CSV table of N, CA and C in Angstrom, one decimal:
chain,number,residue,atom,x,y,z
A,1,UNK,N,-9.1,-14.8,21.1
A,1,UNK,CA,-9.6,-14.3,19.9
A,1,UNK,C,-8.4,-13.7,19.0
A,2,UNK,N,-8.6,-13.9,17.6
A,2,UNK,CA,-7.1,-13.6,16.9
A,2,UNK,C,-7.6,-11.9,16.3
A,3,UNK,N,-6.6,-11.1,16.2
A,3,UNK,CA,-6.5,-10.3,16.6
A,3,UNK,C,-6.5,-10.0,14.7
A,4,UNK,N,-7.5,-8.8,14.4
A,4,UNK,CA,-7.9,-8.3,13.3
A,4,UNK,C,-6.7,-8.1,12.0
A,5,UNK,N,-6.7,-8.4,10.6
A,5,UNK,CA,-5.7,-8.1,10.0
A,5,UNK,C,-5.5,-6.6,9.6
A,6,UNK,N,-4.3,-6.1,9.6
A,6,UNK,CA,-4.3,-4.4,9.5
A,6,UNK,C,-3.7,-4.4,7.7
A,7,UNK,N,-4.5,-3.5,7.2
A,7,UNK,CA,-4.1,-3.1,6.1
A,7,UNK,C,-3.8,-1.4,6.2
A,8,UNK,N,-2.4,-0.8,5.5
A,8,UNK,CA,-2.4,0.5,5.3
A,8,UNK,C,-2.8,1.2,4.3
A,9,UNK,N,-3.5,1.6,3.6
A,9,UNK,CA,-3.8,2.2,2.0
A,9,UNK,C,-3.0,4.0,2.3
A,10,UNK,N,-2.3,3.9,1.4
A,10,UNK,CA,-1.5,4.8,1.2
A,10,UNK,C,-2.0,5.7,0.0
A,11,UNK,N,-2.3,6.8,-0.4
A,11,UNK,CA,-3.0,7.3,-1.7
A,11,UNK,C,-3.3,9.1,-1.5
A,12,UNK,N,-3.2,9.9,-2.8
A,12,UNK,CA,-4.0,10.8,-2.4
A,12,UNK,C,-5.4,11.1,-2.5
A,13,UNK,N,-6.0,10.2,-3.0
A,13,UNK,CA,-7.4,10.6,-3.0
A,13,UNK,C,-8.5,10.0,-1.9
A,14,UNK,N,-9.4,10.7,-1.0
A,14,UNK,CA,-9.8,10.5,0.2
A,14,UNK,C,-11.4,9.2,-0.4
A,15,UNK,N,-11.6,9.9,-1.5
A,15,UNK,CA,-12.4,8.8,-2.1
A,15,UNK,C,-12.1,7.6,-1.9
A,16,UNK,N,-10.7,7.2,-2.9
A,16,UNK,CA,-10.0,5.8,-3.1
A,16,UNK,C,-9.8,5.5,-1.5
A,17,UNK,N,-9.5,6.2,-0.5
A,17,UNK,CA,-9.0,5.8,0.7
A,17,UNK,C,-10.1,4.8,1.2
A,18,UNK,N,-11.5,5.6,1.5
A,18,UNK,CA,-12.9,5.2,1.7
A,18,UNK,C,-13.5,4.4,0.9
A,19,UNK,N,-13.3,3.9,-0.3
A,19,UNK,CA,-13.3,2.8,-1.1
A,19,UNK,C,-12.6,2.0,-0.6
A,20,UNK,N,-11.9,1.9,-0.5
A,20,UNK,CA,-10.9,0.2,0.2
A,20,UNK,C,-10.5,0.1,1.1
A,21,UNK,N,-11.7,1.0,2.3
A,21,UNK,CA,-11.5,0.9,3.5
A,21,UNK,C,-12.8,-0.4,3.7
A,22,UNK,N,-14.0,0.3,2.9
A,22,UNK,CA,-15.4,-0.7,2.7
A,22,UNK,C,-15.5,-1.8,2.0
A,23,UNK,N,-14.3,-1.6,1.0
A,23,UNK,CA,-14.4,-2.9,0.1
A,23,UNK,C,-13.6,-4.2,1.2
A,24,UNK,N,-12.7,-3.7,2.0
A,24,UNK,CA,-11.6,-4.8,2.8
A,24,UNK,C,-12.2,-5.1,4.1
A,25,UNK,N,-13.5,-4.2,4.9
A,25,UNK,CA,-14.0,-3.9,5.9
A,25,UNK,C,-14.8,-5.7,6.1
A,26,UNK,N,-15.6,-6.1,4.9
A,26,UNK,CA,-16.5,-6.9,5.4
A,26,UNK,C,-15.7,-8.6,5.4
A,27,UNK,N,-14.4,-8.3,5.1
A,27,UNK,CA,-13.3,-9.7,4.8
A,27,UNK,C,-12.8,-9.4,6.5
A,28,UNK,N,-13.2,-8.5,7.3
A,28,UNK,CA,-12.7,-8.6,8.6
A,28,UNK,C,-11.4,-7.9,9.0
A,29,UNK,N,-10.9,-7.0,7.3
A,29,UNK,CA,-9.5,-6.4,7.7
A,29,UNK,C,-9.9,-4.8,8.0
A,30,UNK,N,-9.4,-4.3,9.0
A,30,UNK,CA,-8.8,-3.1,9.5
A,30,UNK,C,-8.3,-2.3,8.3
A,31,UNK,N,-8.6,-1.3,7.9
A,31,UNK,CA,-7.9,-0.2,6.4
A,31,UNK,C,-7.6,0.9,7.4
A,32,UNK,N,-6.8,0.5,7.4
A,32,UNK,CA,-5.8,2.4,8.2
A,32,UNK,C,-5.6,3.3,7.1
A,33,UNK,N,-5.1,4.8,7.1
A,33,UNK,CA,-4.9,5.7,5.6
A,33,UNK,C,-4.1,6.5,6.0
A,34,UNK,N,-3.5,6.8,5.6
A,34,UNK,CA,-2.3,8.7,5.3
A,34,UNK,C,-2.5,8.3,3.8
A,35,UNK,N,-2.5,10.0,3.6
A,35,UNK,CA,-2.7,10.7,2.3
A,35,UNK,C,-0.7,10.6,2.1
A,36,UNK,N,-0.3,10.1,0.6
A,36,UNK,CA,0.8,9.9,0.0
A,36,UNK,C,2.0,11.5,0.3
A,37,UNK,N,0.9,12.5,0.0
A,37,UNK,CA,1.8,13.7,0.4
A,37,UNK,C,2.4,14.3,1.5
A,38,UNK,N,1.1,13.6,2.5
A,38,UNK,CA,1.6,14.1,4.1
A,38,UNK,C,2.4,13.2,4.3
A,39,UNK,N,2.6,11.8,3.8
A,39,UNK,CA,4.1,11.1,4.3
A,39,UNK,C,5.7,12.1,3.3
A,40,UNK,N,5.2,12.1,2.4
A,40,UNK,CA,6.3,13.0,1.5
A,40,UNK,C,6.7,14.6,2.5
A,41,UNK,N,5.7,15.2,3.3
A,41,UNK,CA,6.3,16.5,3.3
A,41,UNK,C,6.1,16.0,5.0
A,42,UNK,N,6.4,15.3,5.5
A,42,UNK,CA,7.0,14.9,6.8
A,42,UNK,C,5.2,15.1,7.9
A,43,UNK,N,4.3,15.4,7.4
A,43,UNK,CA,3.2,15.5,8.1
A,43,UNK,C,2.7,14.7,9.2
A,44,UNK,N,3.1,13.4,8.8
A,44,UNK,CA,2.6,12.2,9.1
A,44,UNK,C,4.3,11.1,9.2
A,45,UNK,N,4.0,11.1,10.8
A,45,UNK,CA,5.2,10.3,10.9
A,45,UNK,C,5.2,9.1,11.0
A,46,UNK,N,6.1,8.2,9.8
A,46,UNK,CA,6.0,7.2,9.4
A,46,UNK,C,6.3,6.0,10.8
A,47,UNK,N,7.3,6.6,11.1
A,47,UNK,CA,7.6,5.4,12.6
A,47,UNK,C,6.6,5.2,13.3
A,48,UNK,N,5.7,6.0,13.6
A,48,UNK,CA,5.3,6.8,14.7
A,48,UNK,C,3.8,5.7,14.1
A,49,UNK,N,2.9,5.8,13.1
A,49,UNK,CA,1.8,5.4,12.2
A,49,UNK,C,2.0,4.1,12.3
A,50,UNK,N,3.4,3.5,12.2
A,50,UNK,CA,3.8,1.8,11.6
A,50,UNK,C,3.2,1.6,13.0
A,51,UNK,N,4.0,2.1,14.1
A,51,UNK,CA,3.8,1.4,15.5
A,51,UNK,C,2.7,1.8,15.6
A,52,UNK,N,1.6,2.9,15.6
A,52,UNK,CA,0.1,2.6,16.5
A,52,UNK,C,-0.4,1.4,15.4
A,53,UNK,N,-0.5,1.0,14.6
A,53,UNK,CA,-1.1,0.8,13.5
A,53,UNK,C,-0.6,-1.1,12.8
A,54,UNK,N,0.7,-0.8,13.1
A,54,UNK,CA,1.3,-2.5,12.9
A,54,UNK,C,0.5,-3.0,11.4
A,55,UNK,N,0.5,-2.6,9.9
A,55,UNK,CA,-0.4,-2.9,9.5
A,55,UNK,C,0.8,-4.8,8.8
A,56,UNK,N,-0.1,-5.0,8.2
A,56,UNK,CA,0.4,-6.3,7.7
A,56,UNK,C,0.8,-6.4,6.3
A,57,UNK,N,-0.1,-5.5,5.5
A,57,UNK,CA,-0.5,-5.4,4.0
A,57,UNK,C,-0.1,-3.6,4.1
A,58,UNK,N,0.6,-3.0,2.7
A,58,UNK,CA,0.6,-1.4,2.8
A,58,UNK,C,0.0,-1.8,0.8
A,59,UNK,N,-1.0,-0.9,1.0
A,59,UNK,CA,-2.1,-0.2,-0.6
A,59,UNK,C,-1.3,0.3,-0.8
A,60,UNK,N,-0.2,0.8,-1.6
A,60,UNK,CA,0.3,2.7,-2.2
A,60,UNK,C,0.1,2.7,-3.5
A,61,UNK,N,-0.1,3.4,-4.0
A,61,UNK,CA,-0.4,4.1,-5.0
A,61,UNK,C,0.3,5.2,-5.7
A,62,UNK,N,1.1,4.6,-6.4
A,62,UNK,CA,2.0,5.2,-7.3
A,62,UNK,C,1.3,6.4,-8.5
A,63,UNK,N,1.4,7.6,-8.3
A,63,UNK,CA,0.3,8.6,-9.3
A,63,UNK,C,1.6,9.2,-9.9
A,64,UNK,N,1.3,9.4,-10.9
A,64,UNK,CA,1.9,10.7,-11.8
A,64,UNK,C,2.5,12.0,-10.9
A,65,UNK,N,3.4,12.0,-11.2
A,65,UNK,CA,4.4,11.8,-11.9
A,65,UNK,C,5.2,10.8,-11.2
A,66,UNK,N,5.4,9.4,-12.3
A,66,UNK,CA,5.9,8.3,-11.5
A,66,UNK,C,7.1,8.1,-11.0
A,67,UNK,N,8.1,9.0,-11.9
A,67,UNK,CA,9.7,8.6,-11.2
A,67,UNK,C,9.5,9.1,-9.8
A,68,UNK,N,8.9,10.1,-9.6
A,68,UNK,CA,8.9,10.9,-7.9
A,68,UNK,C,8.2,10.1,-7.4
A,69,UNK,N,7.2,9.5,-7.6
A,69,UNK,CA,6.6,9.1,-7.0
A,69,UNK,C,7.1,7.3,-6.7
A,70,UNK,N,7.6,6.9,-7.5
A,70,UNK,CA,8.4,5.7,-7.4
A,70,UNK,C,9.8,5.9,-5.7
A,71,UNK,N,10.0,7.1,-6.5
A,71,UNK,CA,11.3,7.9,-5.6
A,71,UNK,C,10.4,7.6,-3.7
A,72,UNK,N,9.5,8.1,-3.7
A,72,UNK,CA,8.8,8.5,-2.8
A,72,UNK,C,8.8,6.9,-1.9
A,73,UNK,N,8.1,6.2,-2.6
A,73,UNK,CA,7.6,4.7,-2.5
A,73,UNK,C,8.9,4.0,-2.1
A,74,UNK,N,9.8,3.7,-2.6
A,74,UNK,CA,11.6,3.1,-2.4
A,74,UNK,C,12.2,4.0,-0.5
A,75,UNK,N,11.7,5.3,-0.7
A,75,UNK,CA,11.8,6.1,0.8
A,75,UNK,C,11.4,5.8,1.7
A,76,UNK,N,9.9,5.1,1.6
A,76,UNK,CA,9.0,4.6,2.4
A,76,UNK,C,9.9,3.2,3.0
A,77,UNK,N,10.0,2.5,1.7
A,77,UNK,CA,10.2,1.0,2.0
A,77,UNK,C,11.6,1.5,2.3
A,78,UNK,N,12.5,1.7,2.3
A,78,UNK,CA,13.9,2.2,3.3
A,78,UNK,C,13.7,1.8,4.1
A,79,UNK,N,12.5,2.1,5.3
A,79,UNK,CA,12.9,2.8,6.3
A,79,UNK,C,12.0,1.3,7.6
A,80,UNK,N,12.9,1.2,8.5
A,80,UNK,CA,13.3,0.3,8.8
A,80,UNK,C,11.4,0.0,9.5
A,81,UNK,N,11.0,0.4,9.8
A,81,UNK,CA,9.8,0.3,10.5
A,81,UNK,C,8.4,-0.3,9.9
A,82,UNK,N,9.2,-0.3,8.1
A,82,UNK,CA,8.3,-1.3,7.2
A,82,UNK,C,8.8,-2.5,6.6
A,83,UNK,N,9.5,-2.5,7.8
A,83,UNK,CA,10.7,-4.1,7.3
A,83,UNK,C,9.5,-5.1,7.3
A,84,UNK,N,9.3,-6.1,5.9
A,84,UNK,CA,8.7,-7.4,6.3
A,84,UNK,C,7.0,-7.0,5.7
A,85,UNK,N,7.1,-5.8,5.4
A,85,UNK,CA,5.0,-5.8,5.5
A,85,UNK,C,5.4,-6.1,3.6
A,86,UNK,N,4.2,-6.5,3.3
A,86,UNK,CA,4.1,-6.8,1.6
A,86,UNK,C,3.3,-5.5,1.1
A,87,UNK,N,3.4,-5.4,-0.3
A,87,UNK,CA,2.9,-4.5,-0.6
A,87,UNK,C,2.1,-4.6,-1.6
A,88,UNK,N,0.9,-4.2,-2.0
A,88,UNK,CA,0.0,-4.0,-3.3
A,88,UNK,C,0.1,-2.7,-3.6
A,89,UNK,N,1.1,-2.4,-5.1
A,89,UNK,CA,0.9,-1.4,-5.7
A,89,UNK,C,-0.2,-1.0,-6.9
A,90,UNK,N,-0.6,0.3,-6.8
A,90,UNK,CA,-1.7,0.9,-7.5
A,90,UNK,C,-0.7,1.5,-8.1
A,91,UNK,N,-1.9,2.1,-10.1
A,91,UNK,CA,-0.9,3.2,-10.6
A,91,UNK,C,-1.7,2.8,-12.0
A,92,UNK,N,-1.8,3.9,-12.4
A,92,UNK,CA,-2.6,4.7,-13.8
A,92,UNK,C,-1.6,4.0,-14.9
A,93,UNK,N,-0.1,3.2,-14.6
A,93,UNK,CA,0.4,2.9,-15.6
A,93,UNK,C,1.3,2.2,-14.9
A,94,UNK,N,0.5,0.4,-14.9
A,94,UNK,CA,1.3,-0.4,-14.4
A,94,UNK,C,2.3,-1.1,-15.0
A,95,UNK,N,2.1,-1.0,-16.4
A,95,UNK,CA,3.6,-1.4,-17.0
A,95,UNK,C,4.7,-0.9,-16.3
A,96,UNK,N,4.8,0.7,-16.1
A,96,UNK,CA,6.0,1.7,-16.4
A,96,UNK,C,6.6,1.1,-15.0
A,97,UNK,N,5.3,0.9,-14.0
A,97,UNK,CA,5.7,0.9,-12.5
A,97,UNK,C,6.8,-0.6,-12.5
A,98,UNK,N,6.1,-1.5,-13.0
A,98,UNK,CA,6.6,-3.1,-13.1
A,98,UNK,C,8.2,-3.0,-13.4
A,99,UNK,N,8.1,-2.3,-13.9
A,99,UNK,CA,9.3,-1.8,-15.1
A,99,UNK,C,10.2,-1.2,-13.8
A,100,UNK,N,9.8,-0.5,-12.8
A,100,UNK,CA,10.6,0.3,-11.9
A,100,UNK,C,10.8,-0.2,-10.5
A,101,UNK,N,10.1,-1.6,-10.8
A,101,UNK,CA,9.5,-2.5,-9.5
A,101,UNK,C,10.8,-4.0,-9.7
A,102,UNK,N,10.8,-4.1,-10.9
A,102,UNK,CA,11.7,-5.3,-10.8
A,102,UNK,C,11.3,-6.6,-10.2
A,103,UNK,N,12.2,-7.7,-9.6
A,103,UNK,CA,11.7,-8.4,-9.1
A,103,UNK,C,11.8,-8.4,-7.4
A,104,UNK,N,10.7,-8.1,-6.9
A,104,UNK,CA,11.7,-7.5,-5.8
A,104,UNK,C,9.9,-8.4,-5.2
A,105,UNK,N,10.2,-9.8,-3.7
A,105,UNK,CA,9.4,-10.2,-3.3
A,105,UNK,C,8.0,-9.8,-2.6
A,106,UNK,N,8.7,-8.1,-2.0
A,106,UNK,CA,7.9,-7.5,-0.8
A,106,UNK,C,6.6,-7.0,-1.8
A,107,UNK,N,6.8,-7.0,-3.1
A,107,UNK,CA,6.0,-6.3,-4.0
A,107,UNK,C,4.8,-7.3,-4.4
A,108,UNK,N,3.6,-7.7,-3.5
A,108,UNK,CA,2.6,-8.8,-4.3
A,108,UNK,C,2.0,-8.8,-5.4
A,109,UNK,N,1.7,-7.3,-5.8
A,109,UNK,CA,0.8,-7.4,-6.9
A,109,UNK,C,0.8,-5.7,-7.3
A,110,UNK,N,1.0,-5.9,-8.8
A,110,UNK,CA,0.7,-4.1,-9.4
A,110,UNK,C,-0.6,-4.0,-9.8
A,111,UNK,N,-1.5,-3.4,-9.2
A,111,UNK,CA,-2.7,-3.3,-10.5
A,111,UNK,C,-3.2,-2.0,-10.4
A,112,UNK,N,-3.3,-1.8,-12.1
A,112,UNK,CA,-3.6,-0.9,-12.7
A,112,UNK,C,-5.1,-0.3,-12.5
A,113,UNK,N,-5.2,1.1,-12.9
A,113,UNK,CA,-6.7,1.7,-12.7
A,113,UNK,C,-6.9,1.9,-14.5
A,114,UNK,N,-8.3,2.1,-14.2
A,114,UNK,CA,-9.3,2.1,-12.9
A,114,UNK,C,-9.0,1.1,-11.7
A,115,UNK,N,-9.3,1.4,-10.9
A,115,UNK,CA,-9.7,0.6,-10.2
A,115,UNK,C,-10.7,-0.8,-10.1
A,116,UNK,N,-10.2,-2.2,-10.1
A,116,UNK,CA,-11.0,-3.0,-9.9
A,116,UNK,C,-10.2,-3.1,-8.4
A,117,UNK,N,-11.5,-3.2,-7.4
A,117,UNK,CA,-11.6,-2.9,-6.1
A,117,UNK,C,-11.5,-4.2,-5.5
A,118,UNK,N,-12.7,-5.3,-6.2
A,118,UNK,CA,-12.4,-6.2,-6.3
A,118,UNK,C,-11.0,-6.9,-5.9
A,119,UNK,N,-10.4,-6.9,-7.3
A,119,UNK,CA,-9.1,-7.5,-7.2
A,119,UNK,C,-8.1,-7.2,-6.1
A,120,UNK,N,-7.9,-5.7,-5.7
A,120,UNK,CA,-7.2,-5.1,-4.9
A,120,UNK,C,-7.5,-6.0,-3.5
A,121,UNK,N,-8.6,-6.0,-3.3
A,121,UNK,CA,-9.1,-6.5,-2.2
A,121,UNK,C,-8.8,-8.3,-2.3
A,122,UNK,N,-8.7,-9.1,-3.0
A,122,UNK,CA,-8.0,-10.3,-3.5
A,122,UNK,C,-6.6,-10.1,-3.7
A,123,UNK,N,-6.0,-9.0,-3.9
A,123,UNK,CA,-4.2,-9.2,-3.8
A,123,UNK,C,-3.9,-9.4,-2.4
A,124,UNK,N,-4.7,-7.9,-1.7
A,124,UNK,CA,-4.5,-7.8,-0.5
A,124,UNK,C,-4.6,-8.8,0.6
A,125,UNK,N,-6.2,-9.9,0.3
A,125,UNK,CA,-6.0,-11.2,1.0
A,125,UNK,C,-5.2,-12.6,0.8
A,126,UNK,N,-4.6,-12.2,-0.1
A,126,UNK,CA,-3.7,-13.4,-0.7
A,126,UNK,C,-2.5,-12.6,-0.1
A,127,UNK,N,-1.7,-11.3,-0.2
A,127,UNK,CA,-1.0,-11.0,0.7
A,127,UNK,C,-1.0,-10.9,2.0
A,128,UNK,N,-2.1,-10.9,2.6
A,128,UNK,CA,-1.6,-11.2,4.1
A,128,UNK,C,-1.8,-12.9,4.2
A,129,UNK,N,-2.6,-13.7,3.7
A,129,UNK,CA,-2.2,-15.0,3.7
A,129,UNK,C,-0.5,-15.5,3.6
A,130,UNK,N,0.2,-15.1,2.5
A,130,UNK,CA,1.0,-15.2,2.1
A,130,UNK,C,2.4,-15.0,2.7
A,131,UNK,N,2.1,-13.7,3.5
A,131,UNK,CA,3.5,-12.8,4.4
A,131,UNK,C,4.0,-13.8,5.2
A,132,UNK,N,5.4,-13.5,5.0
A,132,UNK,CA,6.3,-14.5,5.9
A,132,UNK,C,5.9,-14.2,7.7
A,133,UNK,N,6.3,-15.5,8.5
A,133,UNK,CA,6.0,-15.2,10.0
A,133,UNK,C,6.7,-14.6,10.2
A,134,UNK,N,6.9,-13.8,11.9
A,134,UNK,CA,8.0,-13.2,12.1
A,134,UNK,C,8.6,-14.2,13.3
C-alpha cells in the first residue's frame, strides 16, 4: 500500500491551519502544522518536525510584515532538512511576495488571500504530482 502524501502548512492562524488540514484531508493528503512563530523563536524544531513528519509539499504563509517574514521563509528553506520539498506560498500581498520570490523552482505557486482553499488545495496537488524523485 503506497504510503499517504504529507503536506506541512506552516501559518499563524490555528483557523487557516484547520482549514487546509479538511480541505487536503479528503484528496488522501496528511496536513501536518507549526504555528510560523514557534519555528521563528526556536519552539519547534525544524530538523527534528522534517524527520517525524517527511512532508512532501510545505503551505507557508508569508503575513505582514513581509520583509521579516520573507527573512524568516529564506531561513526555513536554508536549512538543509527542507532540501527538495516544493513550496505553496500564501500572503495578503502576492505581488510584493512574487517580487521577493524571483524565479526560484522550489516555489509552485503564490496565492493570494483571502483565501481560495480551493486552489491552495490544487497548487498543493499539482505540487506533489510534480516534485522531483529522489
Amino acid at each position: 500500500m503506497r504510503a499517504p502524501d504529507v503536506v506541512a502548512v506552516f501559518n499563524t492562524s490555528p483557523d487557516t491551519l484547520e482549514l487546509l488540514r479538511l480541505t487536503l484531508q479528503p484528496a488522501g493528503i496528511v496536513a501536518v502544522s507549526a504555528y510560523t512563530y514557534e519555528i521563528r523563536d526556536g519552539k519547534i524544531d525544524l530538523n527534528a518536525f522534517m524527520a517525524a513528519h517527511r512532508p512532501q509539499v510545505i503551505i507557508y504563509d508569508v503575513a505582514p510584515p513581509y520583509d521579516a517574514n520573507w527573512r524568516l521563509l529564506q531561513h526555513v528553506r536554508s536549512n538543509p532538512a527542507v532540501k527538495g520539498v516544493r513550496w505553496v506560498i500564501t500572503s495578503t500581498n502576492p505581488v510584493h511576495v512574487d517580487k521577493l520570490a524571483g524565479r526560484d523552482e522550489t516555489i509552485y505557486e503564490i496565492v493570494g488571500k483571502p483565501y481560495d482553499l480551493d486552489r491552495i488545495a490544487a497548487a498543493t496537488k499539482e505540487a506533489l504530482r510534480s516534485r522531483p524523485t529522489k
